Each structure stands twice: as C-alpha cells, then as structure tokens.
XYZ file of N, CA and C in Angstrom:
429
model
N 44.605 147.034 161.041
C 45.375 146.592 159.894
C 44.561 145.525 159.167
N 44.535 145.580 157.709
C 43.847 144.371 156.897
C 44.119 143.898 156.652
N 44.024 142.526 156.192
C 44.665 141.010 155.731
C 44.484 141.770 154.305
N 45.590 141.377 153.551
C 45.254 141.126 152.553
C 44.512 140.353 151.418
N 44.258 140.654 150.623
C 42.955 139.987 149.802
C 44.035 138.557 149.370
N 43.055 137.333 149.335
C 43.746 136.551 148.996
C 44.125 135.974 148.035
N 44.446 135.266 147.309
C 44.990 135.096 145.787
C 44.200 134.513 145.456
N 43.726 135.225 143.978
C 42.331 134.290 143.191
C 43.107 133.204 142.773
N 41.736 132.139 141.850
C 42.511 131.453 141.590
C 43.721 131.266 140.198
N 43.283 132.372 139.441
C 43.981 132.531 138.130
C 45.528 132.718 138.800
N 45.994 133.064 139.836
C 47.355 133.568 140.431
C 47.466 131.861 141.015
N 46.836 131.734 142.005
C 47.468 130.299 141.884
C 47.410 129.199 140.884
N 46.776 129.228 140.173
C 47.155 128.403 138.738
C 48.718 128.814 138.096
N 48.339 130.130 138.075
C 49.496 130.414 137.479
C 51.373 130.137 138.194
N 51.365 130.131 139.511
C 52.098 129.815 140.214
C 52.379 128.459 140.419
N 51.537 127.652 140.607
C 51.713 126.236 140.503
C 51.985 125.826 139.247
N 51.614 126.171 137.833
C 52.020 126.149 136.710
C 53.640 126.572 136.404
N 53.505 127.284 137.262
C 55.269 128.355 136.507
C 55.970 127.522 137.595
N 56.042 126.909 138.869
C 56.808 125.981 139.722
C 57.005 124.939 138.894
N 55.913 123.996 138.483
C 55.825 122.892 137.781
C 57.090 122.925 136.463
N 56.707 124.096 135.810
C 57.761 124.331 135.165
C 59.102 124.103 135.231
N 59.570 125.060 136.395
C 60.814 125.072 137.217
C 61.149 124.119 137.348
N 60.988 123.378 138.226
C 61.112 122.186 138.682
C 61.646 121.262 137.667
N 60.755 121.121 136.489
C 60.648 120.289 134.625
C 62.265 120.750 134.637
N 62.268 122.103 134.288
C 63.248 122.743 133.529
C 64.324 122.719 134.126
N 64.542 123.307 135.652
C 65.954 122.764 136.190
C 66.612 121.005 136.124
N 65.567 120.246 136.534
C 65.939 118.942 136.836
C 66.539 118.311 135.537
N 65.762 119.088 134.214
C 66.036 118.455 132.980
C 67.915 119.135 132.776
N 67.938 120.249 133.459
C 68.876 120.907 132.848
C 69.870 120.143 133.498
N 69.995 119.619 134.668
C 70.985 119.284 135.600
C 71.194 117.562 135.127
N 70.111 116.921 135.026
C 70.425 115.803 134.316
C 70.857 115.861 133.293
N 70.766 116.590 132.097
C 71.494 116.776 130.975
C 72.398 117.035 131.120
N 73.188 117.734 131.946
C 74.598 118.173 132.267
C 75.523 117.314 132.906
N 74.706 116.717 134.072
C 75.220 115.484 134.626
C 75.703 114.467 133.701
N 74.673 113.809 132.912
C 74.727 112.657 131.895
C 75.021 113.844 130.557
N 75.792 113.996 130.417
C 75.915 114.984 129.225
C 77.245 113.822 128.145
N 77.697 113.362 128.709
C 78.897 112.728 128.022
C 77.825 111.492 127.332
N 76.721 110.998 128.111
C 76.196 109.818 127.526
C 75.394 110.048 126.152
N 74.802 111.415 126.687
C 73.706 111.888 125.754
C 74.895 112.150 124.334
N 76.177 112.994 124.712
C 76.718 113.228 123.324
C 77.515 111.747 122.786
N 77.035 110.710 123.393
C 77.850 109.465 122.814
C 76.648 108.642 122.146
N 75.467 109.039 122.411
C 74.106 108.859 121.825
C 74.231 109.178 120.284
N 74.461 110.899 120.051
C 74.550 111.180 119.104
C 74.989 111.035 118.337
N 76.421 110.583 118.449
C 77.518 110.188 117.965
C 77.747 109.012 117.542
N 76.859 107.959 118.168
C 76.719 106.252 117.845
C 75.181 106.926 116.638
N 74.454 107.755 116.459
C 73.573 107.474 115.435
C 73.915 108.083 114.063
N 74.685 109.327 114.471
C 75.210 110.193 113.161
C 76.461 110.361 113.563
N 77.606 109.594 112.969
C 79.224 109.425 113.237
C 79.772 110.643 112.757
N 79.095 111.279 111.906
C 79.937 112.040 111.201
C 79.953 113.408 111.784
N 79.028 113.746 112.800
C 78.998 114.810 113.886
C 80.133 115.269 114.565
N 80.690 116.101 115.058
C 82.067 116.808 115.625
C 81.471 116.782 117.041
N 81.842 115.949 117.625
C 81.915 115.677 119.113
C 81.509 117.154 120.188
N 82.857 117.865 119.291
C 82.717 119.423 120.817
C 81.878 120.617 120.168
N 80.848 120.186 118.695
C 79.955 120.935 118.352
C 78.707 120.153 119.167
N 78.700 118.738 119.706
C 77.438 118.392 119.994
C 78.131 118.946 121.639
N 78.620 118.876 122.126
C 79.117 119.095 123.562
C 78.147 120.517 123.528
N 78.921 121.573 123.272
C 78.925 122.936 123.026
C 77.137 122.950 122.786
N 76.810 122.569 121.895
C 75.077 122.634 121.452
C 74.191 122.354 122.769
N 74.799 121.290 123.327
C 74.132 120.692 124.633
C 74.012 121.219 125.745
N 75.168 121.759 126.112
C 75.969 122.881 127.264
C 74.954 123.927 126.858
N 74.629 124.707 125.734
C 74.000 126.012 125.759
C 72.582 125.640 125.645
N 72.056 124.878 125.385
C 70.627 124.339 125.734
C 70.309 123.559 127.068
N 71.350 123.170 127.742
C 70.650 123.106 128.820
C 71.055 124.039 130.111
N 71.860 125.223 129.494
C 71.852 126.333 130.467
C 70.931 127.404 130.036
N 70.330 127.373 128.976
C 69.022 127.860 128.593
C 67.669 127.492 129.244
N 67.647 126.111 129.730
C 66.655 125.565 130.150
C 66.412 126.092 131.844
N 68.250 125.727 131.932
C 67.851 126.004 133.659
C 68.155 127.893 133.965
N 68.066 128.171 132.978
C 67.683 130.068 133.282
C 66.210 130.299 132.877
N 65.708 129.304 131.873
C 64.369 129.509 132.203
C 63.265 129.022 133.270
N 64.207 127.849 133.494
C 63.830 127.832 135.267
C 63.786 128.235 136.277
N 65.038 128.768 136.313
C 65.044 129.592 137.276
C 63.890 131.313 137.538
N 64.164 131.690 135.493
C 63.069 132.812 135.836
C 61.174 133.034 135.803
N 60.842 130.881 135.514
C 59.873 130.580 136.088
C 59.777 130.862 137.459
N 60.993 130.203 138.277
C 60.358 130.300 139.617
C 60.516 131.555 140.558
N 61.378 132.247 140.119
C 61.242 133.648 140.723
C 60.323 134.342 139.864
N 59.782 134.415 138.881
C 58.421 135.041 138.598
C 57.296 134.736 139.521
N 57.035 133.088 139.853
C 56.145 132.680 140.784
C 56.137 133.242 141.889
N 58.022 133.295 142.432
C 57.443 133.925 144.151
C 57.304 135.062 143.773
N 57.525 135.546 143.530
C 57.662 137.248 143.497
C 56.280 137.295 142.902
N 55.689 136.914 142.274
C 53.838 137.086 142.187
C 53.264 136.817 143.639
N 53.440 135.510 144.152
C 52.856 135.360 145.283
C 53.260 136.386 146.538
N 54.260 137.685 145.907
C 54.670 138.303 146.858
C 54.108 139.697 146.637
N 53.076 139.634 145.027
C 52.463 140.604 144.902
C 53.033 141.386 144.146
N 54.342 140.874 143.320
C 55.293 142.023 142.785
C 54.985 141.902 141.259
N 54.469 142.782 140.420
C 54.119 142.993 139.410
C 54.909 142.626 138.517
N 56.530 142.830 138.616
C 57.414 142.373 137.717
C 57.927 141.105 137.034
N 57.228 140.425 138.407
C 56.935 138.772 138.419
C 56.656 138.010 137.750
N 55.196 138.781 137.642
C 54.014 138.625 136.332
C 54.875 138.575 134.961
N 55.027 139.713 134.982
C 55.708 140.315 133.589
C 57.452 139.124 133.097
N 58.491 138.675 134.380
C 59.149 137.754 133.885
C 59.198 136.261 133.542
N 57.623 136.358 134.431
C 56.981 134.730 134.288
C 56.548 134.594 132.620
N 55.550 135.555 132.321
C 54.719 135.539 131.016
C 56.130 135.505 130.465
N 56.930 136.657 130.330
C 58.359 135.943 129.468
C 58.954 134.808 129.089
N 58.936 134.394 130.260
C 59.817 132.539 130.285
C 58.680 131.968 129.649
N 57.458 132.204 130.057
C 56.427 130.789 129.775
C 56.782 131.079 128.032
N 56.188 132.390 127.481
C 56.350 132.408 126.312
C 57.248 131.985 125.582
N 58.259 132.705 126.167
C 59.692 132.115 125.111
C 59.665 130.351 125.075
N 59.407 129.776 126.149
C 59.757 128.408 126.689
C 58.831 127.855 125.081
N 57.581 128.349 125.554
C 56.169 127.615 124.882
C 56.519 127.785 123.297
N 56.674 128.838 122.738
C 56.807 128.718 121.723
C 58.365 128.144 120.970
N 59.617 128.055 121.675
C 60.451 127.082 121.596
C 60.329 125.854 121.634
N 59.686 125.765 122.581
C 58.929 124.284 122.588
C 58.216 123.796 121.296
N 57.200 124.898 121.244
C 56.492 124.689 119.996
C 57.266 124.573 118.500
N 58.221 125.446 118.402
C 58.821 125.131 117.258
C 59.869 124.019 116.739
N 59.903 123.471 117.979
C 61.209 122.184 117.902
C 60.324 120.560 117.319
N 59.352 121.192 118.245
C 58.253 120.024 118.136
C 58.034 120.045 116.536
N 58.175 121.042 115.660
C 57.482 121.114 114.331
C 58.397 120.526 114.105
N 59.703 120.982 114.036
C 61.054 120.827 112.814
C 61.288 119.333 113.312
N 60.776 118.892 114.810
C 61.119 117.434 114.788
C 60.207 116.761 114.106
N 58.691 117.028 113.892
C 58.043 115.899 113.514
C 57.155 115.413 113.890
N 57.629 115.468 115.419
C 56.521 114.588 116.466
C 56.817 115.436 117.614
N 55.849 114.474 118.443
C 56.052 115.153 120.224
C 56.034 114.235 120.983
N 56.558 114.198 122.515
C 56.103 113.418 123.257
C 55.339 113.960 124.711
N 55.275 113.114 124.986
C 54.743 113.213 126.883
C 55.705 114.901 127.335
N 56.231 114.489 127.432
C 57.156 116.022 128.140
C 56.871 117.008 127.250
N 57.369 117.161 125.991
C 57.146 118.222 125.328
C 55.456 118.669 125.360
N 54.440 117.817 125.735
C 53.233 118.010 125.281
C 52.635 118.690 126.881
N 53.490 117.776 128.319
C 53.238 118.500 129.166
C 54.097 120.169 129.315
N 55.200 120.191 128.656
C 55.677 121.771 129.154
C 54.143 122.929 128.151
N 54.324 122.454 127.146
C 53.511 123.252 125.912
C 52.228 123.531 126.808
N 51.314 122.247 127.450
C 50.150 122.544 128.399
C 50.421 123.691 129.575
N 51.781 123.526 130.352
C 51.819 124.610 131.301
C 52.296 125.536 131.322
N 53.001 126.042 130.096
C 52.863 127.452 129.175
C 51.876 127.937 129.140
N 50.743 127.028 128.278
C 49.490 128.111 127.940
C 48.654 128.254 129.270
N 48.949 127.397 130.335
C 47.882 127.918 131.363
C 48.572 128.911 132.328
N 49.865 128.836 132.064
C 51.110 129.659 133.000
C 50.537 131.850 131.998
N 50.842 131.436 130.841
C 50.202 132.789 130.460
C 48.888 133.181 130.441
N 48.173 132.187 130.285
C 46.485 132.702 130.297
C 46.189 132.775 131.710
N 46.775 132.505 132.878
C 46.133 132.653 134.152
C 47.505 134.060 134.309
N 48.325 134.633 134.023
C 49.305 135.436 134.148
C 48.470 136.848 133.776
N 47.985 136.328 132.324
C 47.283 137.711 131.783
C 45.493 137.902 132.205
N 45.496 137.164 132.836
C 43.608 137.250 133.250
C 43.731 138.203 134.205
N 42.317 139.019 133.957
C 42.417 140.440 134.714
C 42.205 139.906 135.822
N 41.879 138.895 136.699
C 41.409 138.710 137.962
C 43.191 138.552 138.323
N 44.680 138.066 138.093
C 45.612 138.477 138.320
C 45.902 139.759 138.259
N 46.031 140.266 137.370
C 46.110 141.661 136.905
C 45.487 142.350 138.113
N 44.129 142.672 138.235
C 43.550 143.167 139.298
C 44.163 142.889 140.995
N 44.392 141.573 141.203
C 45.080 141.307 142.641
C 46.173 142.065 142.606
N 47.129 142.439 142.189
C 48.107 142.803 142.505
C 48.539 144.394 142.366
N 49.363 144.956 143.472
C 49.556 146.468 143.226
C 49.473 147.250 141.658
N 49.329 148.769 141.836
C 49.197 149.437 140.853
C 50.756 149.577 140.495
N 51.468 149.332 141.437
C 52.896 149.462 141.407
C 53.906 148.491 141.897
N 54.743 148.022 141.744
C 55.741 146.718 142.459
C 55.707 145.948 141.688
C-alpha cells in the first residue's frame, strides 16, 4: 500500500489561508451578534434619523453572511486536505465572493483598515494557491 503524495505547498497555503479566514469570519460574526445591540446604538447615536429594526435587520443578515462564509471557508479547507475536489471549488467560492465584497465596501466606504486589508490579502492567496496547477494536480481526477 502507498502513502499518499503529500500536500504541496500551494494546498497548504491555501488551507491555512481559508482557516485564517474562518476563524476572522466566524469570530467577527459571533461578536457582532453578541454585541449587536451596542453596535446598533453606535449607529443610532451618529445618524438619529435611522429606524432602529432596519439597522438591527441589516446587521443580523451581514453577520449571518459572514459566519456562512466561514463556515464554507473551513469546510472547503478540510475537505481539500481530505483530497476532495469539491472543496477546492467551495473554498475558491467563499474566498471570491468574500474578496470582492470586501473589495467593494472598501470603495463605497472610502478607506480601509487593518482587517479589511488583512481578509482582501487572504482571499487573493486563498484563490491563487486554490487555482495553481500544483493543487489542481494533487488531488483526485474525481471527489
């Protein structure tokens, strides 16, 4: 019986990238939800004239957006490290959608910071090590 070949490194980049993610994206989602009353009393002390259960509601669906793209960061990751092709294919999804959401919020806001500038970095290395043929190649013709 043969060991299997072991994971280049474009697959573990990419896995430690798409965890890193996870990790970002759930914790953000769960603290936002947690502190969710503070964050919409934030809003509400800067622009009064805002409807309270439209910022509730806005908040609630962005940060259950966040933590489903967390979540299908990190089951893209194992399920790569498990060799399963589909992995690949729901990781590059999340990273993308994430990255370029990311990217477009960042425009219409203006600016960026530290976080937004680290998710945007482990997007592009989460898809460019996702789509490099040395991944591509490690893993079945099928699964």
């Amino acid at each position: 019986m043969t060991e299997p070949a072991p994971a280049p490194p474009s697959v573990r980049v990419a896995v430690g990238a798409l965890l890193a993610l996870a990790v970002l994206l759930v914790a953000s989602a769960v603290l936002g939800l947690v502190g969710q009353d503070a964050v919409v009393d934030r809003f509400l002390a800067a622009q009064p004239d805002l409807d309270r259960a439209a910022i509730t509601r806005s908040l609630v669906l962005g940060q259950v957006l966040y933590l489903v793209l967390g979540l299908a960061a990190g089951v893209g990751a194992l399920a790569l490290l498990r060799r399963r092709s589909w992995g690949r294919w729901l990781a590059v999804g999340a990273a993308l959608f994430l990255g370029l959401r990311t990217l477009l919020s960042t425009l219409q806001a203006g600016g960026t910071t530290v976080l937004t500038l680290l998710v945007l970095v482990l997007c592009v290395a989460s898809v460019a090590s996702l789509l490099a043929r040395t991944t591509r190649d490690w893993l079945p013709a099928t699964g």
